[in-house]
Amino acid sequence: MPLFSFEGVSPTVHPDAWIAPTATLIGDVIVEKDASVWYGVVVRADFGRIVIGEGANIQDNSVLHVNDGVCEIGRNVTVGHMCLVHDCTVGEQALIGNGSTVLDKAEIGARALVAAGATVTPGSVVPPEVIAMGSPAKKHVPLTDSARVWVEHNAEIYRQLARRHAEGVAPVQD
């Protein structure tokens, strides 16, 4: 896995976390137990610290970056495919939908769902247990039953899938 120190600060990865072989972690990154960072993800902590909480999953081709301070991805969070998560706080078990953008100093509440393609603008607050929709994501509605299923179960699905990848992925030889 490509891990890079920056100005003497190196990523810290819990031995029970899984980092895809094509993910890149740079600088002051902490990846906690049972978290997973998937293919093509870039986590660059050169201005501050990025913490990926226990059981969280950062899916393919997403980018996490931080300004001064800490960008915190809470326990059991899902950051979907191709998301931009920049210098913000994502509460426990929240789900950031595919292709979403969450910007500077935004706060995503616990078990909230940011809808696919939504943009959470700088400094915005998404309350717990709502769906945030739009670009900008100003429409907040209560979690539907189907959205609640995704929020409650996606982290466990990805923990199991990460274990399968840890044991079963291998480069193909010519």
Short mmCIF file of C-alpha atoms in Angstrom, two decimals:
data_model
loop_
_atom_site.label_atom_id
_atom_site.label_comp_id
_atom_site.label_asym_id
_atom_site.label_seq_id
_atom_site.Cartn_x
_atom_site.Cartn_y
_atom_site.Cartn_z
CA MET A 1 0.00 0.00 0.00
CA PRO A 2 1.37 3.42 -0.90
CA LEU A 3 2.00 5.29 2.35
CA PHE A 4 4.03 8.48 2.24
CA SER A 5 5.46 10.57 5.01
CA PHE A 6 5.27 14.32 4.60
CA GLU A 7 7.72 16.54 6.47
CA GLY A 8 8.48 13.67 8.83
CA VAL A 9 4.86 12.72 9.62
CA SER A 10 3.69 9.30 8.40
CA PRO A 11 0.26 7.69 8.18
CA THR A 12 -0.73 5.35 11.01
CA VAL A 13 -2.82 2.34 10.02
CA HIS A 14 -4.31 -0.07 12.55
CA PRO A 15 -3.27 -3.66 11.81
CA ASP A 16 -6.93 -4.66 11.49
CA ALA A 17 -7.69 -1.98 8.88
CA TRP A 18 -7.50 -2.70 5.15
CA ILE A 19 -5.92 -0.35 2.62
CA ALA A 20 -6.29 -1.22 -1.07
CA PRO A 21 -2.98 -1.60 -2.88
CA THR A 22 -3.79 1.38 -5.13
CA ALA A 23 -4.95 3.78 -2.39
CA THR A 24 -2.54 6.55 -1.38
CA LEU A 25 -2.18 7.93 2.15
CA ILE A 26 0.05 10.96 2.72
CA GLY A 27 1.10 12.64 5.96
CA ASP A 28 -0.85 12.86 9.20
CA VAL A 29 -3.48 10.20 8.47
CA ILE A 30 -4.87 7.87 11.13
CA VAL A 31 -6.85 4.81 10.03
CA GLU A 32 -8.54 3.04 12.92
CA LYS A 33 -9.48 -0.62 13.48
CA ASP A 34 -11.68 -2.34 10.88
CA ALA A 35 -11.71 0.71 8.59
CA SER A 36 -11.15 0.26 4.86
CA VAL A 37 -9.72 2.57 2.21
CA TRP A 38 -10.53 1.34 -1.30
CA TYR A 39 -8.95 1.41 -4.75
CA GLY A 40 -7.81 4.76 -6.11
CA VAL A 41 -8.56 6.73 -2.94
CA VAL A 42 -6.26 9.60 -2.03
CA VAL A 43 -6.08 10.73 1.60
CA ARG A 44 -3.74 13.74 1.81
CA ALA A 45 -3.06 15.24 5.24
CA ASP A 46 -0.35 17.78 4.62
CA PHE A 47 -1.88 20.81 6.40
CA GLY A 48 -3.61 19.00 9.26
CA ARG A 49 -4.77 15.55 10.41
CA ILE A 50 -7.32 13.19 8.85
CA VAL A 51 -8.86 10.54 11.10
CA ILE A 52 -10.77 7.65 9.54
CA GLY A 53 -12.76 6.15 12.39
CA GLU A 54 -13.20 2.54 13.40
CA GLY A 55 -15.21 0.56 10.87
CA ALA A 56 -15.47 3.44 8.36
CA ASN A 57 -15.08 2.78 4.64
CA ILE A 58 -13.76 5.22 2.04
CA GLN A 59 -14.79 3.87 -1.35
CA ASP A 60 -13.11 3.87 -4.75
CA ASN A 61 -11.63 7.07 -6.18
CA SER A 62 -12.68 9.36 -3.33
CA VAL A 63 -10.42 12.18 -2.16
CA LEU A 64 -10.02 13.37 1.44
CA HIS A 65 -8.01 16.50 2.24
CA VAL A 66 -7.73 18.85 5.21
CA ASN A 67 -6.75 22.44 5.88
CA ASP A 68 -5.38 23.40 9.30
CA GLY A 69 -6.97 21.28 12.00
CA VAL A 70 -8.63 17.87 11.80
CA CYS A 71 -10.92 16.27 9.23
CA GLU A 72 -12.75 13.57 11.14
CA ILE A 73 -14.59 10.65 9.56
CA GLY A 74 -16.57 9.02 12.37
CA ARG A 75 -17.03 5.38 13.34
CA ASN A 76 -18.86 3.24 10.77
CA VAL A 77 -19.11 6.06 8.23
CA THR A 78 -19.46 5.24 4.54
CA VAL A 79 -17.92 7.64 2.02
CA GLY A 80 -19.24 6.40 -1.33
CA HIS A 81 -17.47 6.15 -4.66
CA MET A 82 -15.90 9.30 -6.15
CA CYS A 83 -16.62 11.69 -3.27
CA LEU A 84 -14.69 14.80 -2.31
CA VAL A 85 -14.54 15.23 1.46
CA HIS A 86 -12.65 18.37 2.39
CA ASP A 87 -11.80 19.62 5.88
CA CYS A 88 -15.07 18.66 7.56
CA THR A 89 -16.58 16.43 10.25
CA VAL A 90 -18.70 13.39 9.38
CA GLY A 91 -20.64 11.95 12.32
CA GLU A 92 -20.89 8.31 13.32
CA GLN A 93 -22.58 5.96 10.85
CA ALA A 94 -23.33 8.74 8.35
CA LEU A 95 -23.36 7.86 4.66
CA ILE A 96 -21.92 10.19 2.03
CA GLY A 97 -23.52 9.14 -1.27
CA ASN A 98 -21.63 8.44 -4.49
CA GLY A 99 -20.23 11.51 -6.22
CA SER A 100 -21.02 13.88 -3.34
CA THR A 101 -18.94 16.81 -2.17
CA VAL A 102 -18.65 17.87 1.47
CA LEU A 103 -16.69 21.09 1.92
CA ASP A 104 -14.73 23.05 4.52
CA LYS A 105 -15.99 23.08 8.12
CA ALA A 106 -19.27 21.37 7.20
CA GLU A 107 -20.71 19.07 9.86
CA ILE A 108 -22.61 15.93 8.91
CA GLY A 109 -24.71 14.57 11.78
CA ALA A 110 -24.73 10.99 13.01
CA ARG A 111 -26.63 8.57 10.79
CA ALA A 112 -27.34 11.29 8.21
CA LEU A 113 -27.29 10.48 4.50
CA VAL A 114 -25.87 12.94 1.96
CA ALA A 115 -27.64 12.00 -1.27
CA ALA A 116 -25.64 10.95 -4.32
CA GLY A 117 -24.30 13.95 -6.20
CA ALA A 118 -25.16 16.45 -3.45
CA THR A 119 -22.89 19.33 -2.48
CA VAL A 120 -22.66 20.30 1.18
CA THR A 121 -21.33 23.84 1.13
CA PRO A 122 -18.70 25.26 3.51
CA GLY A 123 -19.87 25.65 7.10
CA SER A 124 -23.18 23.87 6.53
CA VAL A 125 -24.71 21.66 9.20
CA VAL A 126 -26.63 18.52 8.23
CA PRO A 127 -28.61 17.36 11.28
CA PRO A 128 -28.55 13.74 12.45
CA GLU A 129 -30.80 11.17 10.78
CA VAL A 130 -31.85 13.19 7.74
CA ILE A 131 -31.26 12.94 4.00
CA ALA A 132 -29.51 16.03 2.60
CA MET A 133 -30.24 16.58 -1.09
CA GLY A 134 -29.34 19.06 -3.79
CA SER A 135 -26.48 21.20 -4.92
CA PRO A 136 -26.27 22.99 -2.60
CA ALA A 137 -27.69 20.39 -0.20
CA LYS A 138 -30.27 22.63 1.46
CA LYS A 139 -33.20 20.22 1.39
CA HIS A 140 -33.24 18.00 4.49
CA VAL A 141 -35.90 15.31 4.91
CA PRO A 142 -36.23 12.52 7.48
CA LEU A 143 -34.56 9.21 6.62
CA THR A 144 -36.86 6.94 4.65
CA ASP A 145 -37.03 3.26 5.58
CA SER A 146 -34.85 2.28 2.60
CA ALA A 147 -32.27 5.00 3.37
CA ARG A 148 -32.18 3.88 7.02
CA VAL A 149 -31.27 0.35 5.88
CA TRP A 150 -28.27 1.71 3.93
CA VAL A 151 -27.15 3.88 6.84
CA GLU A 152 -27.48 1.08 9.40
CA HIS A 153 -25.95 -1.79 7.42
CA ASN A 154 -23.50 -0.48 4.84
CA ALA A 155 -20.49 -0.28 7.18
CA GLU A 156 -20.82 -3.95 8.16
CA ILE A 157 -21.20 -4.99 4.52
CA TYR A 158 -17.96 -3.17 3.70
CA ARG A 159 -16.13 -4.61 6.73
CA GLN A 160 -16.92 -8.09 5.43
CA LEU A 161 -16.00 -7.16 1.85
CA ALA A 162 -12.68 -5.66 3.02
CA ARG A 163 -11.82 -8.95 4.73
CA ARG A 164 -12.53 -10.80 1.48
CA HIS A 165 -10.29 -8.40 -0.45
CA ALA A 166 -7.54 -8.66 2.17
CA GLU A 167 -7.53 -12.43 1.72
CA GLY A 168 -8.42 -12.74 -1.95
CA VAL A 169 -7.04 -9.93 -4.07
CA ALA A 170 -3.79 -10.58 -5.93
CA PRO A 171 -2.03 -9.02 -8.90
CA VAL A 172 -2.44 -10.87 -12.17
CA GLN A 173 0.83 -12.10 -13.61
CA ASP A 174 1.39 -11.95 -17.39
#
